[in-house]
Coordinates of C-alpha atoms (C1' of nucleotides) in Angstrom, one line a residue:
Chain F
X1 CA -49.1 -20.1 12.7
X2 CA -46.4 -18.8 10.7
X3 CA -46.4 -15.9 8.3
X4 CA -44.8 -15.0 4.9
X5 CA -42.8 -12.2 4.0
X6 CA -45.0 -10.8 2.3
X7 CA -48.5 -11.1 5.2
X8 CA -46.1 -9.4 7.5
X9 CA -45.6 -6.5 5.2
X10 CA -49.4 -6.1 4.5
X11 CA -50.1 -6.8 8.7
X12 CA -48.1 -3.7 9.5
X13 CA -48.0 -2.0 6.5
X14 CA -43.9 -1.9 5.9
X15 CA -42.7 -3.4 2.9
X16 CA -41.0 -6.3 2.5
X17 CA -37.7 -4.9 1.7
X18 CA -37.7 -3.0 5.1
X19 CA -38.5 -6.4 6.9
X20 CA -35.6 -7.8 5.4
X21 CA -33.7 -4.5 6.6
X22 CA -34.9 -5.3 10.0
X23 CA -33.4 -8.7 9.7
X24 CA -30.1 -7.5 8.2
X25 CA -29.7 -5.2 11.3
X26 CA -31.0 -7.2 13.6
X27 CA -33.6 -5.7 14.4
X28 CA -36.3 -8.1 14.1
X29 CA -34.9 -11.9 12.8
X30 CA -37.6 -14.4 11.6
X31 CA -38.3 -16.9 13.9
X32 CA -36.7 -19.3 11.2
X33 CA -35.3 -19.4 7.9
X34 CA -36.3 -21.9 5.2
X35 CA -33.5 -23.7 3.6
X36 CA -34.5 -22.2 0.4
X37 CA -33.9 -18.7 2.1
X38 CA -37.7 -18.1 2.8
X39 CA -38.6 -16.0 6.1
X40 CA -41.3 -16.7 8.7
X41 CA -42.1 -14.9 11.2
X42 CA -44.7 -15.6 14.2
X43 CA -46.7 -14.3 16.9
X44 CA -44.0 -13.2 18.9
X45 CA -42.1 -11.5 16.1
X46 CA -45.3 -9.8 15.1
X47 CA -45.3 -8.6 18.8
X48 CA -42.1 -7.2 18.9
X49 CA -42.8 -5.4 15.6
X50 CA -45.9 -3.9 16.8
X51 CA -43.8 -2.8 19.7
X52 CA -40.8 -1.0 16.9
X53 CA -43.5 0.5 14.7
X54 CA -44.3 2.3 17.9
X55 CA -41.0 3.6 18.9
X56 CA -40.3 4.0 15.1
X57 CA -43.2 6.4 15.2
X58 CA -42.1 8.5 18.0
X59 CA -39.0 9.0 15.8
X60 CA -36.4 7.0 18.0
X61 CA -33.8 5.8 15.8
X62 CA -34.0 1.9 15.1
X63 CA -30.8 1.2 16.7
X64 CA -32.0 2.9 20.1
X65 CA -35.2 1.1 19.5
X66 CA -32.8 -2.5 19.2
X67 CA -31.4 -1.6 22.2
X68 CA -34.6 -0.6 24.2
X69 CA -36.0 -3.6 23.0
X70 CA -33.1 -5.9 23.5
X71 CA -31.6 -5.0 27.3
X72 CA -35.0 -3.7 28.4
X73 CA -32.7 -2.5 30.9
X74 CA -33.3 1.5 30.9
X75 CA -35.9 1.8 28.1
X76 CA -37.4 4.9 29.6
X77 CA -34.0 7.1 30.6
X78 CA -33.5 6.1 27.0
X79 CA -37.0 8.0 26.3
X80 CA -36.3 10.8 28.8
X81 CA -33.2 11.3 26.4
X82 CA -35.2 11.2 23.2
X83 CA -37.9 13.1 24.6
X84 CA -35.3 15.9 25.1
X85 CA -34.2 16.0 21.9
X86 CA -37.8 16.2 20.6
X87 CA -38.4 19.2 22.4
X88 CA -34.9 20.8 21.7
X89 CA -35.7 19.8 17.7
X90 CA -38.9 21.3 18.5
X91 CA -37.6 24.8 19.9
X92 CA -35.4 25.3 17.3
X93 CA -37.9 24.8 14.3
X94 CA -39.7 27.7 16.7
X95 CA -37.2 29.7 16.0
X96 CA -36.7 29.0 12.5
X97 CA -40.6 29.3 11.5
X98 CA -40.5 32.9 13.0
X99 CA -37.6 33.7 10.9
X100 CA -38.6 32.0 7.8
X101 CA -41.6 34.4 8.3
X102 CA -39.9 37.7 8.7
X103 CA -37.6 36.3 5.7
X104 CA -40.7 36.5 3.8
X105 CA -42.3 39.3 4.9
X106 CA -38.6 41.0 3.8
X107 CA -38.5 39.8 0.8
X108 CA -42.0 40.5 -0.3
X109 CA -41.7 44.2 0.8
X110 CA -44.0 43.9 3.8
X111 CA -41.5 45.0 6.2
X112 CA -39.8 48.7 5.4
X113 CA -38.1 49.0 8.8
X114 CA -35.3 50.3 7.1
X115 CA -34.7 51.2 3.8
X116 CA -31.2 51.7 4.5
X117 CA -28.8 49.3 3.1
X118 CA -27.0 47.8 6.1
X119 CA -23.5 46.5 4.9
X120 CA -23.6 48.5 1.6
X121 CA -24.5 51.6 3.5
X122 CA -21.6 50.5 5.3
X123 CA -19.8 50.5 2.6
X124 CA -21.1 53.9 1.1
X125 CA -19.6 55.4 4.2
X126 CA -16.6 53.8 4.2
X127 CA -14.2 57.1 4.6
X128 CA -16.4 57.9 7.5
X129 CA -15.9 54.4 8.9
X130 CA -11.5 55.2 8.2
X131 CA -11.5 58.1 9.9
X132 CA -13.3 57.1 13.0
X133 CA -11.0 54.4 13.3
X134 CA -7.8 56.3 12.9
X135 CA -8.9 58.7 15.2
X136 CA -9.5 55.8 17.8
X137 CA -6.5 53.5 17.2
X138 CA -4.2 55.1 15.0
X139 CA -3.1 54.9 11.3
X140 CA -2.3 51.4 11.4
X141 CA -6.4 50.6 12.1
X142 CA -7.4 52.3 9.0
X143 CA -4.8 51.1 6.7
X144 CA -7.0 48.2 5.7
X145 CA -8.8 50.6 3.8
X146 CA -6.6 51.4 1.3
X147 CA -6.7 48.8 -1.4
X148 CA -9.3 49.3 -3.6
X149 CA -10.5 45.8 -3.7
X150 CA -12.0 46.3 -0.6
X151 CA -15.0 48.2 -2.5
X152 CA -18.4 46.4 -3.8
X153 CA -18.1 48.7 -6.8
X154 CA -18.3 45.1 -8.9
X155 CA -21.9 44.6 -7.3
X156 CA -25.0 44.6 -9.0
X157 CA -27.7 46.7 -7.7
X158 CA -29.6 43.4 -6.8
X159 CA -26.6 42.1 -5.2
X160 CA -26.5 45.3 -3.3
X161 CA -30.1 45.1 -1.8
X162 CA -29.7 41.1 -1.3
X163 CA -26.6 42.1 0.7
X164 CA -28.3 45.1 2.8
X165 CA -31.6 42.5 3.5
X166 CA -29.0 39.9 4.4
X167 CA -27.4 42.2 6.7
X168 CA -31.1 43.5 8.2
X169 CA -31.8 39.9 8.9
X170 CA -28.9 39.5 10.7
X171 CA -29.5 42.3 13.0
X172 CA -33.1 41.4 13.8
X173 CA -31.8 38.0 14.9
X174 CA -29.2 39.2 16.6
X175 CA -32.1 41.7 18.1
X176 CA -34.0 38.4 18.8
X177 CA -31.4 37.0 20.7
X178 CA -30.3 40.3 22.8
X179 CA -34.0 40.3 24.0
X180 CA -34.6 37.1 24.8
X181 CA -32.0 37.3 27.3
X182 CA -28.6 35.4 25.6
X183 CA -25.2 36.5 26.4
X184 CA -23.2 38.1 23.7
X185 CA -20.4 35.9 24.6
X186 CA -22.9 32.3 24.1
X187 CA -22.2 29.8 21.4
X188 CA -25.3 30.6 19.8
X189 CA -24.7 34.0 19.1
X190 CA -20.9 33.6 18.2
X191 CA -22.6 31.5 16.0
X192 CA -24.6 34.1 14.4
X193 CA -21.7 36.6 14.8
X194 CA -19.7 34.5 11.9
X195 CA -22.1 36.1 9.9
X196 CA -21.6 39.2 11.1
X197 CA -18.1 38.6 10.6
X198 CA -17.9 37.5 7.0
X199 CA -20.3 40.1 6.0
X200 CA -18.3 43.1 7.0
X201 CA -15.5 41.2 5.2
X202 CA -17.1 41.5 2.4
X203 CA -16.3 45.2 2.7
X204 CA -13.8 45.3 4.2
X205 CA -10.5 42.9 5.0
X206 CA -10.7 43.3 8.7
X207 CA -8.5 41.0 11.0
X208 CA -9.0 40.1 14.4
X209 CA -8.0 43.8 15.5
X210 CA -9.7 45.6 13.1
X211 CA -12.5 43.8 13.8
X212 CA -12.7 44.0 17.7
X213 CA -12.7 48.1 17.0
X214 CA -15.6 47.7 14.9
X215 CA -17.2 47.2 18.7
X216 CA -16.1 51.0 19.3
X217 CA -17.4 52.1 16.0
X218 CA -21.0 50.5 16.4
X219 CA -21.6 52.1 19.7
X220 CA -19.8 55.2 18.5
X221 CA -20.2 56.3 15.2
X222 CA -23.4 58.2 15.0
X223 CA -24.4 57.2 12.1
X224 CA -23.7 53.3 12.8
X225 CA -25.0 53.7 15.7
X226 CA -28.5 55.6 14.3
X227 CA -28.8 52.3 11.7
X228 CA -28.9 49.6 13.8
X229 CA -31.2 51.6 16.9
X230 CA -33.7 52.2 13.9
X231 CA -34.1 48.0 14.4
X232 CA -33.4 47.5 17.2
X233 CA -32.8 50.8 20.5
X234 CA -31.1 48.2 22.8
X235 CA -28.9 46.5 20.3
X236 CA -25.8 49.1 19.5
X237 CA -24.2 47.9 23.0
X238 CA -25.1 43.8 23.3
X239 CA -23.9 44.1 19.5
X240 CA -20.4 45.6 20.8
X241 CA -20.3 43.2 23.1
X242 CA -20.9 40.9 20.7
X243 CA -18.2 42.0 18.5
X244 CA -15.2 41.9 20.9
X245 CA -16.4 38.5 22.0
X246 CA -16.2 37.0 18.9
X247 CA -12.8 38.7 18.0
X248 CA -11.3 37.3 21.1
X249 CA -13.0 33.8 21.6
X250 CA -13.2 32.8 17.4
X251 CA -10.7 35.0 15.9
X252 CA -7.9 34.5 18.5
X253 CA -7.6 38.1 19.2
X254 CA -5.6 39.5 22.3
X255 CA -6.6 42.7 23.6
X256 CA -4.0 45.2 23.0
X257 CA -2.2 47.0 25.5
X258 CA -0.2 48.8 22.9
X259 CA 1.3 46.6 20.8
X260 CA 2.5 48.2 16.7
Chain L
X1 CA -8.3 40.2 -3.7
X2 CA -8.6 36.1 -3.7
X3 CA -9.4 33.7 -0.7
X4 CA -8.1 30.1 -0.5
X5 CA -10.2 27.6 0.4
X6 CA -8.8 27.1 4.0
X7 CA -9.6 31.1 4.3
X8 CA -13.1 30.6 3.0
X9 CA -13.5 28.0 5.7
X10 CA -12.2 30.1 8.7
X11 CA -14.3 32.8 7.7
X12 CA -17.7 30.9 7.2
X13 CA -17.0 28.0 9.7
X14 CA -17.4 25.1 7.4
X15 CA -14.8 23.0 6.7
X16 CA -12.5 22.4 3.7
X17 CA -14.4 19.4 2.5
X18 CA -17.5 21.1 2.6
X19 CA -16.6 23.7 0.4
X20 CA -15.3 21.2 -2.1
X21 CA -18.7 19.7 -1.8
X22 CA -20.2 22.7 -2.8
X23 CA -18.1 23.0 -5.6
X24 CA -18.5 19.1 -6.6
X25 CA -22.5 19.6 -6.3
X26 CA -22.5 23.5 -8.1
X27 CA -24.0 24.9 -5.0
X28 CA -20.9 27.5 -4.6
X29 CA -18.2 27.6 -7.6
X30 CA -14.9 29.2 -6.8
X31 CA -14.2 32.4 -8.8
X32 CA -11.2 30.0 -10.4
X33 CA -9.5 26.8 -9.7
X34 CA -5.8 27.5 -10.6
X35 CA -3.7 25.1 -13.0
X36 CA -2.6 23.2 -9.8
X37 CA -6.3 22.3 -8.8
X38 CA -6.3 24.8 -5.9
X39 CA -9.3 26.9 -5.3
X40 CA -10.1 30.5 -5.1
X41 CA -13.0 32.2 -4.0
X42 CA -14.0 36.3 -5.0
X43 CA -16.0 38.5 -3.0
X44 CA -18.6 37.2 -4.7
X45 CA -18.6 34.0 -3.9
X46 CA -18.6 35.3 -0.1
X47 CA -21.9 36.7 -0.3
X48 CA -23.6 34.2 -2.4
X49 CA -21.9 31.9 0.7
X50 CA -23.5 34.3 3.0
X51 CA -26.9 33.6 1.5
X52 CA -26.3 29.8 1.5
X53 CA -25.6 29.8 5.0
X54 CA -28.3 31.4 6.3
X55 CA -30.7 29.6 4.0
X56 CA -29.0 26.6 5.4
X57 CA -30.0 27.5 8.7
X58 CA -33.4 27.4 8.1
X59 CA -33.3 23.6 7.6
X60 CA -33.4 24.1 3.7
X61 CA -32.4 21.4 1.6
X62 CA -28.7 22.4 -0.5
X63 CA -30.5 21.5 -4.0
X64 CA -32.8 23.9 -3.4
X65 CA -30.7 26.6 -1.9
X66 CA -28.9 26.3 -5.3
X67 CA -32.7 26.5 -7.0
X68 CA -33.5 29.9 -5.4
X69 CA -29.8 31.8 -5.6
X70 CA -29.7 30.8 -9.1
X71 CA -33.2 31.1 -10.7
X72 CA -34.5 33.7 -8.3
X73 CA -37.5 33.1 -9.9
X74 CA -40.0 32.4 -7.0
X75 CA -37.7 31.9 -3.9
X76 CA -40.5 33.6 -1.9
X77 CA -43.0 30.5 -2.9
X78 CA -40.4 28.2 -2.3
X79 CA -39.7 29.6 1.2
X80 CA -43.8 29.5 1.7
X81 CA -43.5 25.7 1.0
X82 CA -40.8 25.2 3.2
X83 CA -42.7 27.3 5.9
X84 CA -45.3 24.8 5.7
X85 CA -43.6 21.7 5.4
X86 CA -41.3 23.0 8.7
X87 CA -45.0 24.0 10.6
X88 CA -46.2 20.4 9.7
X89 CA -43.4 18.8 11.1
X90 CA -43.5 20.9 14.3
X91 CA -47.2 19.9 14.9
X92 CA -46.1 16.7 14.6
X93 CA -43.3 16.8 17.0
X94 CA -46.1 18.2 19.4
X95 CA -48.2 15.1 19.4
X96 CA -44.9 13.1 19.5
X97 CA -43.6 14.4 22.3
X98 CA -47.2 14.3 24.0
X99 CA -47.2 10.8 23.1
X100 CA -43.6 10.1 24.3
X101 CA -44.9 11.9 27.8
X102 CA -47.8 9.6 28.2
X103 CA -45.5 6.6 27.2
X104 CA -43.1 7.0 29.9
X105 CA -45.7 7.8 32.5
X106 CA -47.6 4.4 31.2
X107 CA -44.4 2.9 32.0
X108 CA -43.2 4.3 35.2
X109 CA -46.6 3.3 36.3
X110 CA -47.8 6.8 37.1
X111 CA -51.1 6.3 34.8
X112 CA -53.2 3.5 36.1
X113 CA -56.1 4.4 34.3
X114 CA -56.8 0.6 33.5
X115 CA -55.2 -2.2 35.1
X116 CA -57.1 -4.4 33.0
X117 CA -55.4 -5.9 29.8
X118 CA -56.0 -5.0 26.5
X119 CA -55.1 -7.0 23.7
X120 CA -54.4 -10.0 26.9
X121 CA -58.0 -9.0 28.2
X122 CA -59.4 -10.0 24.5
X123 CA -57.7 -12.7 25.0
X124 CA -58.7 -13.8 28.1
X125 CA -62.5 -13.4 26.9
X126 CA -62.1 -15.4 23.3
X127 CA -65.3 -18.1 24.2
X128 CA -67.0 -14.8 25.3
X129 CA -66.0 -13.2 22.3
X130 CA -66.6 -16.2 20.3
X131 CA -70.4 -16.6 21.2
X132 CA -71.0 -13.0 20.2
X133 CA -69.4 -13.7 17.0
X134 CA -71.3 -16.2 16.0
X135 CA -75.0 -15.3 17.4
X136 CA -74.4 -12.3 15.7
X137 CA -72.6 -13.8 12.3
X138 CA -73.1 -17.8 12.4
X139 CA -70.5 -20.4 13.0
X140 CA -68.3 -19.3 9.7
X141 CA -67.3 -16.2 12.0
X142 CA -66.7 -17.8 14.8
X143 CA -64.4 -20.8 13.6
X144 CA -61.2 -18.9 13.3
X145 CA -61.0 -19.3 17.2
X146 CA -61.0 -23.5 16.9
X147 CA -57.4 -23.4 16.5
X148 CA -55.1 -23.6 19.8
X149 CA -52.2 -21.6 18.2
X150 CA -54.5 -18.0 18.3
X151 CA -54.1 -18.4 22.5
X152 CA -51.1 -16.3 23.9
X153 CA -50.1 -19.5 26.1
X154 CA -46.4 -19.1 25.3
X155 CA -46.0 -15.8 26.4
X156 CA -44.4 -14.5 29.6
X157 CA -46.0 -12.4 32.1
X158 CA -43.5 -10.0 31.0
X159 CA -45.1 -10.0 27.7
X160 CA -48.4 -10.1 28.6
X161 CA -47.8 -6.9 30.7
X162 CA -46.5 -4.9 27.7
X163 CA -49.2 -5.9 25.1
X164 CA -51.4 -4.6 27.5
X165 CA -49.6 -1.3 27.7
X166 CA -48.9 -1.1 24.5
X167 CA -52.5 -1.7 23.5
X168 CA -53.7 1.1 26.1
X169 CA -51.4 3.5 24.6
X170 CA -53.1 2.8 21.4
X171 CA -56.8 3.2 22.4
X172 CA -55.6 6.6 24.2
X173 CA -54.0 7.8 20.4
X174 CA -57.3 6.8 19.2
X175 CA -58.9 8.5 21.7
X176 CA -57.0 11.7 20.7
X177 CA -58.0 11.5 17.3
X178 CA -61.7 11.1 17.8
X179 CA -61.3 13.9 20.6
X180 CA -59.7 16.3 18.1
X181 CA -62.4 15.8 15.2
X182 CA -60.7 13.6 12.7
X183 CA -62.5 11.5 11.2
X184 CA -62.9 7.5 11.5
X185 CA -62.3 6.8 8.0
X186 CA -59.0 9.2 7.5
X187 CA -56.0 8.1 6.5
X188 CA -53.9 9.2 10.0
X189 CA -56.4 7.1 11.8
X190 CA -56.4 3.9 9.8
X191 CA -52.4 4.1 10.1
X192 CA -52.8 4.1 13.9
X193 CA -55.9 0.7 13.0
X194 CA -53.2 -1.2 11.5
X195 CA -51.7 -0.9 14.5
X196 CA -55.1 -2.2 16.3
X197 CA -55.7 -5.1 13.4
X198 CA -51.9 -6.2 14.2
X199 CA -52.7 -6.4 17.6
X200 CA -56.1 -8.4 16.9
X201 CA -54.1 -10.6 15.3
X202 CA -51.8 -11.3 17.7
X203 CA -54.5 -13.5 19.2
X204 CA -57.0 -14.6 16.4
X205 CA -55.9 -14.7 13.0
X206 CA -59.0 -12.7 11.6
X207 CA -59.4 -11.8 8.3
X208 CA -60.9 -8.8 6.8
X209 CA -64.5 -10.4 7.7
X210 CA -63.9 -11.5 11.0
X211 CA -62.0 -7.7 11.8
X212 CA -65.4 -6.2 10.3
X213 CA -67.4 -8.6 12.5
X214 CA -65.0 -7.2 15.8
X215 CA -66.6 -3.3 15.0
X216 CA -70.2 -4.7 16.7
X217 CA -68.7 -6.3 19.4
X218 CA -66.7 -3.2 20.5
X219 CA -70.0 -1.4 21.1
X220 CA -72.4 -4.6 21.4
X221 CA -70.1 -6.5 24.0
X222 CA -70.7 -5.2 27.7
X223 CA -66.7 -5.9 28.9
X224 CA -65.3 -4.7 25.2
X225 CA -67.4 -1.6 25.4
X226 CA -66.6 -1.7 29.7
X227 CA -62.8 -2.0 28.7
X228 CA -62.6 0.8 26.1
X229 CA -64.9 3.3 27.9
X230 CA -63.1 3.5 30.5
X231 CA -60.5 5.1 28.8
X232 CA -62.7 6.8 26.6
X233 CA -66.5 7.2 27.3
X234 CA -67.0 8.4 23.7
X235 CA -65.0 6.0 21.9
X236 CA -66.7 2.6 21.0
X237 CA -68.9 3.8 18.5
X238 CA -66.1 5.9 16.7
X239 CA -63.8 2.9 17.1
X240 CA -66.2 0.5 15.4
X241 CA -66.4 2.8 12.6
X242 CA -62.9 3.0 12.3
X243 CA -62.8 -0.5 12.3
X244 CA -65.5 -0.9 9.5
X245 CA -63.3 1.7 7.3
X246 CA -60.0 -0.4 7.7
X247 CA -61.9 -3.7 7.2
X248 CA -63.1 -1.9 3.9
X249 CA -60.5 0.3 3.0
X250 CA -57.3 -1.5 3.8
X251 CA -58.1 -5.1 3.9
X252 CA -60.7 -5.0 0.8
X253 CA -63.7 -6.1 2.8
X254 CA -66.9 -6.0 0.6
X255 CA -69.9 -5.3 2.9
X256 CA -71.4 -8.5 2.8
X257 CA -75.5 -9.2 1.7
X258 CA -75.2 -12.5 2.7
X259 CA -72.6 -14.3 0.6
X260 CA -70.9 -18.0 1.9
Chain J
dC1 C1' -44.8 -27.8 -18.2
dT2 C1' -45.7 -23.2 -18.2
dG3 C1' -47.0 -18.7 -16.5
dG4 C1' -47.4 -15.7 -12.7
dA5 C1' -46.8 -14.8 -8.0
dC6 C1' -43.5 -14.6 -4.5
dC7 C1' -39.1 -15.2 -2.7
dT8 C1' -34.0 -14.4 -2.6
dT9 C1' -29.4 -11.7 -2.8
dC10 C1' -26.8 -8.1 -4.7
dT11 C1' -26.1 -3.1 -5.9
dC12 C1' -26.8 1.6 -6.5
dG13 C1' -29.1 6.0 -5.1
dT14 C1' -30.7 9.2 -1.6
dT15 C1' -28.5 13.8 2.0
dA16 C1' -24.7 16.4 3.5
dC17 C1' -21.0 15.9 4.5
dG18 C1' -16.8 13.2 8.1
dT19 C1' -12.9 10.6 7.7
dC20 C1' -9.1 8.4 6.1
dA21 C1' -5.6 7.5 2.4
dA22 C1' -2.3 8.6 -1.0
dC23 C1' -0.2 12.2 -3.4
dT24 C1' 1.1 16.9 -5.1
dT25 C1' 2.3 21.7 -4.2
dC26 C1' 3.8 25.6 -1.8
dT27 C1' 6.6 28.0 1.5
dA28 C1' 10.2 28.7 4.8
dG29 C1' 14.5 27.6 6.9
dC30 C1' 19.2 25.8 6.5
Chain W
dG1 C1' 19.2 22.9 -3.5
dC2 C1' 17.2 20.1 0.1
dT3 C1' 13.9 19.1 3.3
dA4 C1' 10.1 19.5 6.7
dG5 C1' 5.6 21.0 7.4
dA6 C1' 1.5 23.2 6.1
dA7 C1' -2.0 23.2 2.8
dG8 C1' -3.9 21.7 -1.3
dT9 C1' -5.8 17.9 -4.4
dT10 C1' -8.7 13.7 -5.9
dG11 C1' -10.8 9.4 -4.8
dA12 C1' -13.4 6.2 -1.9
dC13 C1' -15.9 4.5 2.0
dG14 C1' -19.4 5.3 5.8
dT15 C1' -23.5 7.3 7.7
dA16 C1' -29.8 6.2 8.3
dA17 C1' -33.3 3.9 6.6
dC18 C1' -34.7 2.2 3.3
dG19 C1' -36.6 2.6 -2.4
dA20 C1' -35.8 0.8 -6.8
dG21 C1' -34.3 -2.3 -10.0
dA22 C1' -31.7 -6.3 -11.7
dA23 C1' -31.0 -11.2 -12.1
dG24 C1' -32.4 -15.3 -10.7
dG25 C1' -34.5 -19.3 -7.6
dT26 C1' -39.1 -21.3 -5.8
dC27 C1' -43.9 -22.5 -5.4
dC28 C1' -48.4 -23.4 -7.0
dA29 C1' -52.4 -23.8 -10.2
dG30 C1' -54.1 -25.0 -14.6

DNA sequence: CTGGACCTTCTCGTTACGTCAACTTCTAGC
DNA sequence: GCTAGAAGTTGACGTAACGAGAAGGTCCAG
């Protein structure tokens, strides 16, 4: 009892040209080949499809499910593993559906926690921001500040509020993060902190140093400070924390002990 | 003040190439591109990379990033449709990874719900099955099973042992479905009966009329409806409709009045 | 012998880049 | 001015799992 091509593909419900995928990968071979190039398959190749739409289901990758098939030899560690990842890939969208739903709830005006602008009110108060910094490390902190390039003065007003809901994001996932328990020194959150980073560059032309005082200036400036409490009262610290880890471990910087 | 591409990269984290990319697909376009081919990215170009990023993040596709920076027109709805499309796939990584969890206990051998064969058991009971067949549909039903090359005689134990998982695992999916509501005739559950007419066919090469005939013997048979009720007290009679909708619906049964 | 159904082997397109390869350009030091 | 090295450029191929389509061979019924 051999079948066609084509009463495989309506049996299981692939196509034919995935079959012949199968076959080019070696996934599942006919059990012959006509010598005018015709496939058939039988029972036990129907078998062993039944058993790779299965896997194929679950998501495993058709190599792993060659391989799991093949050398039967450690199918299930191999599903432990993928089983793993499924929950990891699982997780993460988690994290991502809550966000997409604050995202929205920002955009659409549901959420006023702060009608501040976060990195434009930054900017508004930028000779604030110089002179806290002078007085903390000297001249050569502020200097950055000089060029006028550094100023969003080219900014729409909709590129302003994009920028300060941008900027509000960032702090609530940050927030998210701080209260879940992750380090301010984790991957994750160094991750998120290259945001942080960039945005304030936006502003401003910090480098590594300029940057790590930033972590003095969130905790310290009262009206930083005030800003990012109003989303999240715990945050000011894990945030400066945050900072200095991400100047040292990403940026390369080494803490002073006086150096220019 | 003007960022080349390597600066860009260090700042954002993605590489080189990937901002070419960008520029080769429109996503991000440098401020200018100098007569000597080199790049140069503006503050703005920052932020609008700042929104791509994050959008990124949330698992949205790069053509549609582009869609909702450019045309802001409706970003919000196109967010709501990614919301759902990310919710559906989570709920569908839940019953994969519940699958994958019964899977690996089926094959460590901590579920011995049945020890009985499935697909093998049908098998082993084909003259049974074949009497039913015909009292209940005349000879024409029954004659599919003359033919020696329906019988599973070349397989190894081996085999036989994981058709009979695998066909366990299947009634148990089933048995989800009908547990959770959905209905016999829906599309989900005659995906997982092509998986169950596959498997039929393994051992008896029954067309769309003889897989009909099958839906009275799963409740009607007292070892069929033995077999399946013991993984599912509930299930035979949802089962035979599911068959009866597949027979119909996927294999273009007509009901019969009496025809041949 | 002809039409239609079914089969074949290319080949390109999809997503979001990684990874060479081959070359040009810029910059710093001698 | 020369040269090395860093940084830039444009191709082009590879990835996973096929879909779509082109161009052509094969089989079967009327």
């Amino acid at each position: 009892m051999e079948h066609s091509i084509s009463e495989v593909a309506r049996m299981s419900g692939l196509t034919s040209r995935t079959l012949r995928h199968y076959d080019d990968i070696g996934l599942l071979r006919p059990v012959r080949t006509a010598s005018n190039g015709y496939r058939w398959y039988g029972r036990r190749e129907l078998l062993r499809l039944q058993r790779i739409l299965f896997l194929r289901e679950l998501d495993v990758p058709l190599a792993q499910i060659g391989r799991i098939l093949d050398g039967d030899r450690d199918g299930v560690a191999a599903l432990r593993r993928h089983r793993a990842d499924l929950v990891a890939h699982r997780d993460r969208l988690e994290e991502i559906i809550a966000t997409v739903d604050r995202t929205i709830a920002d955009l659409t005006g549901q959420a006023h926690l702060s009608e501040e602008e976060f990195f434009t009110g930054l900017s508004a108060r930028r000779d604030d921001l110089r002179r806290d910094l002078e007085a903390r490390y000297g001249a050569a902190a502020g200097e950055h500040f000089t060029g006028a390039d550094t100023v969003t003065g080219g900014w729409t007003r909709e590129e302003h509020e994009q920028a300060a809901a941008q900027g509000r994001r960032l702090l609530r996932r940050l927030s998210e993060a701080r209260s879940s328990g992750t380090a301010p020194g984790s991957a994750a959150v160094l991750d998120l902190m290259s945001e942080h980073y960039q945005g304030v560059r936006l502003l401003w032309p910090a480098d590594a140093a300029a940057y790590h005082a930033l972590a003095d200036v969130v905790t310290g400036n009262p009206n930083q400070r005030a800003m990012i409490e109003e989303i999240d009262p715990l945050l000011p610290p894990w945030l400066a924390d945050a900072i200095r880890a991400y100047a040292v471990r990403r940026l390369g910087y080494v803490p002073a002990r006086g150096r220019e």
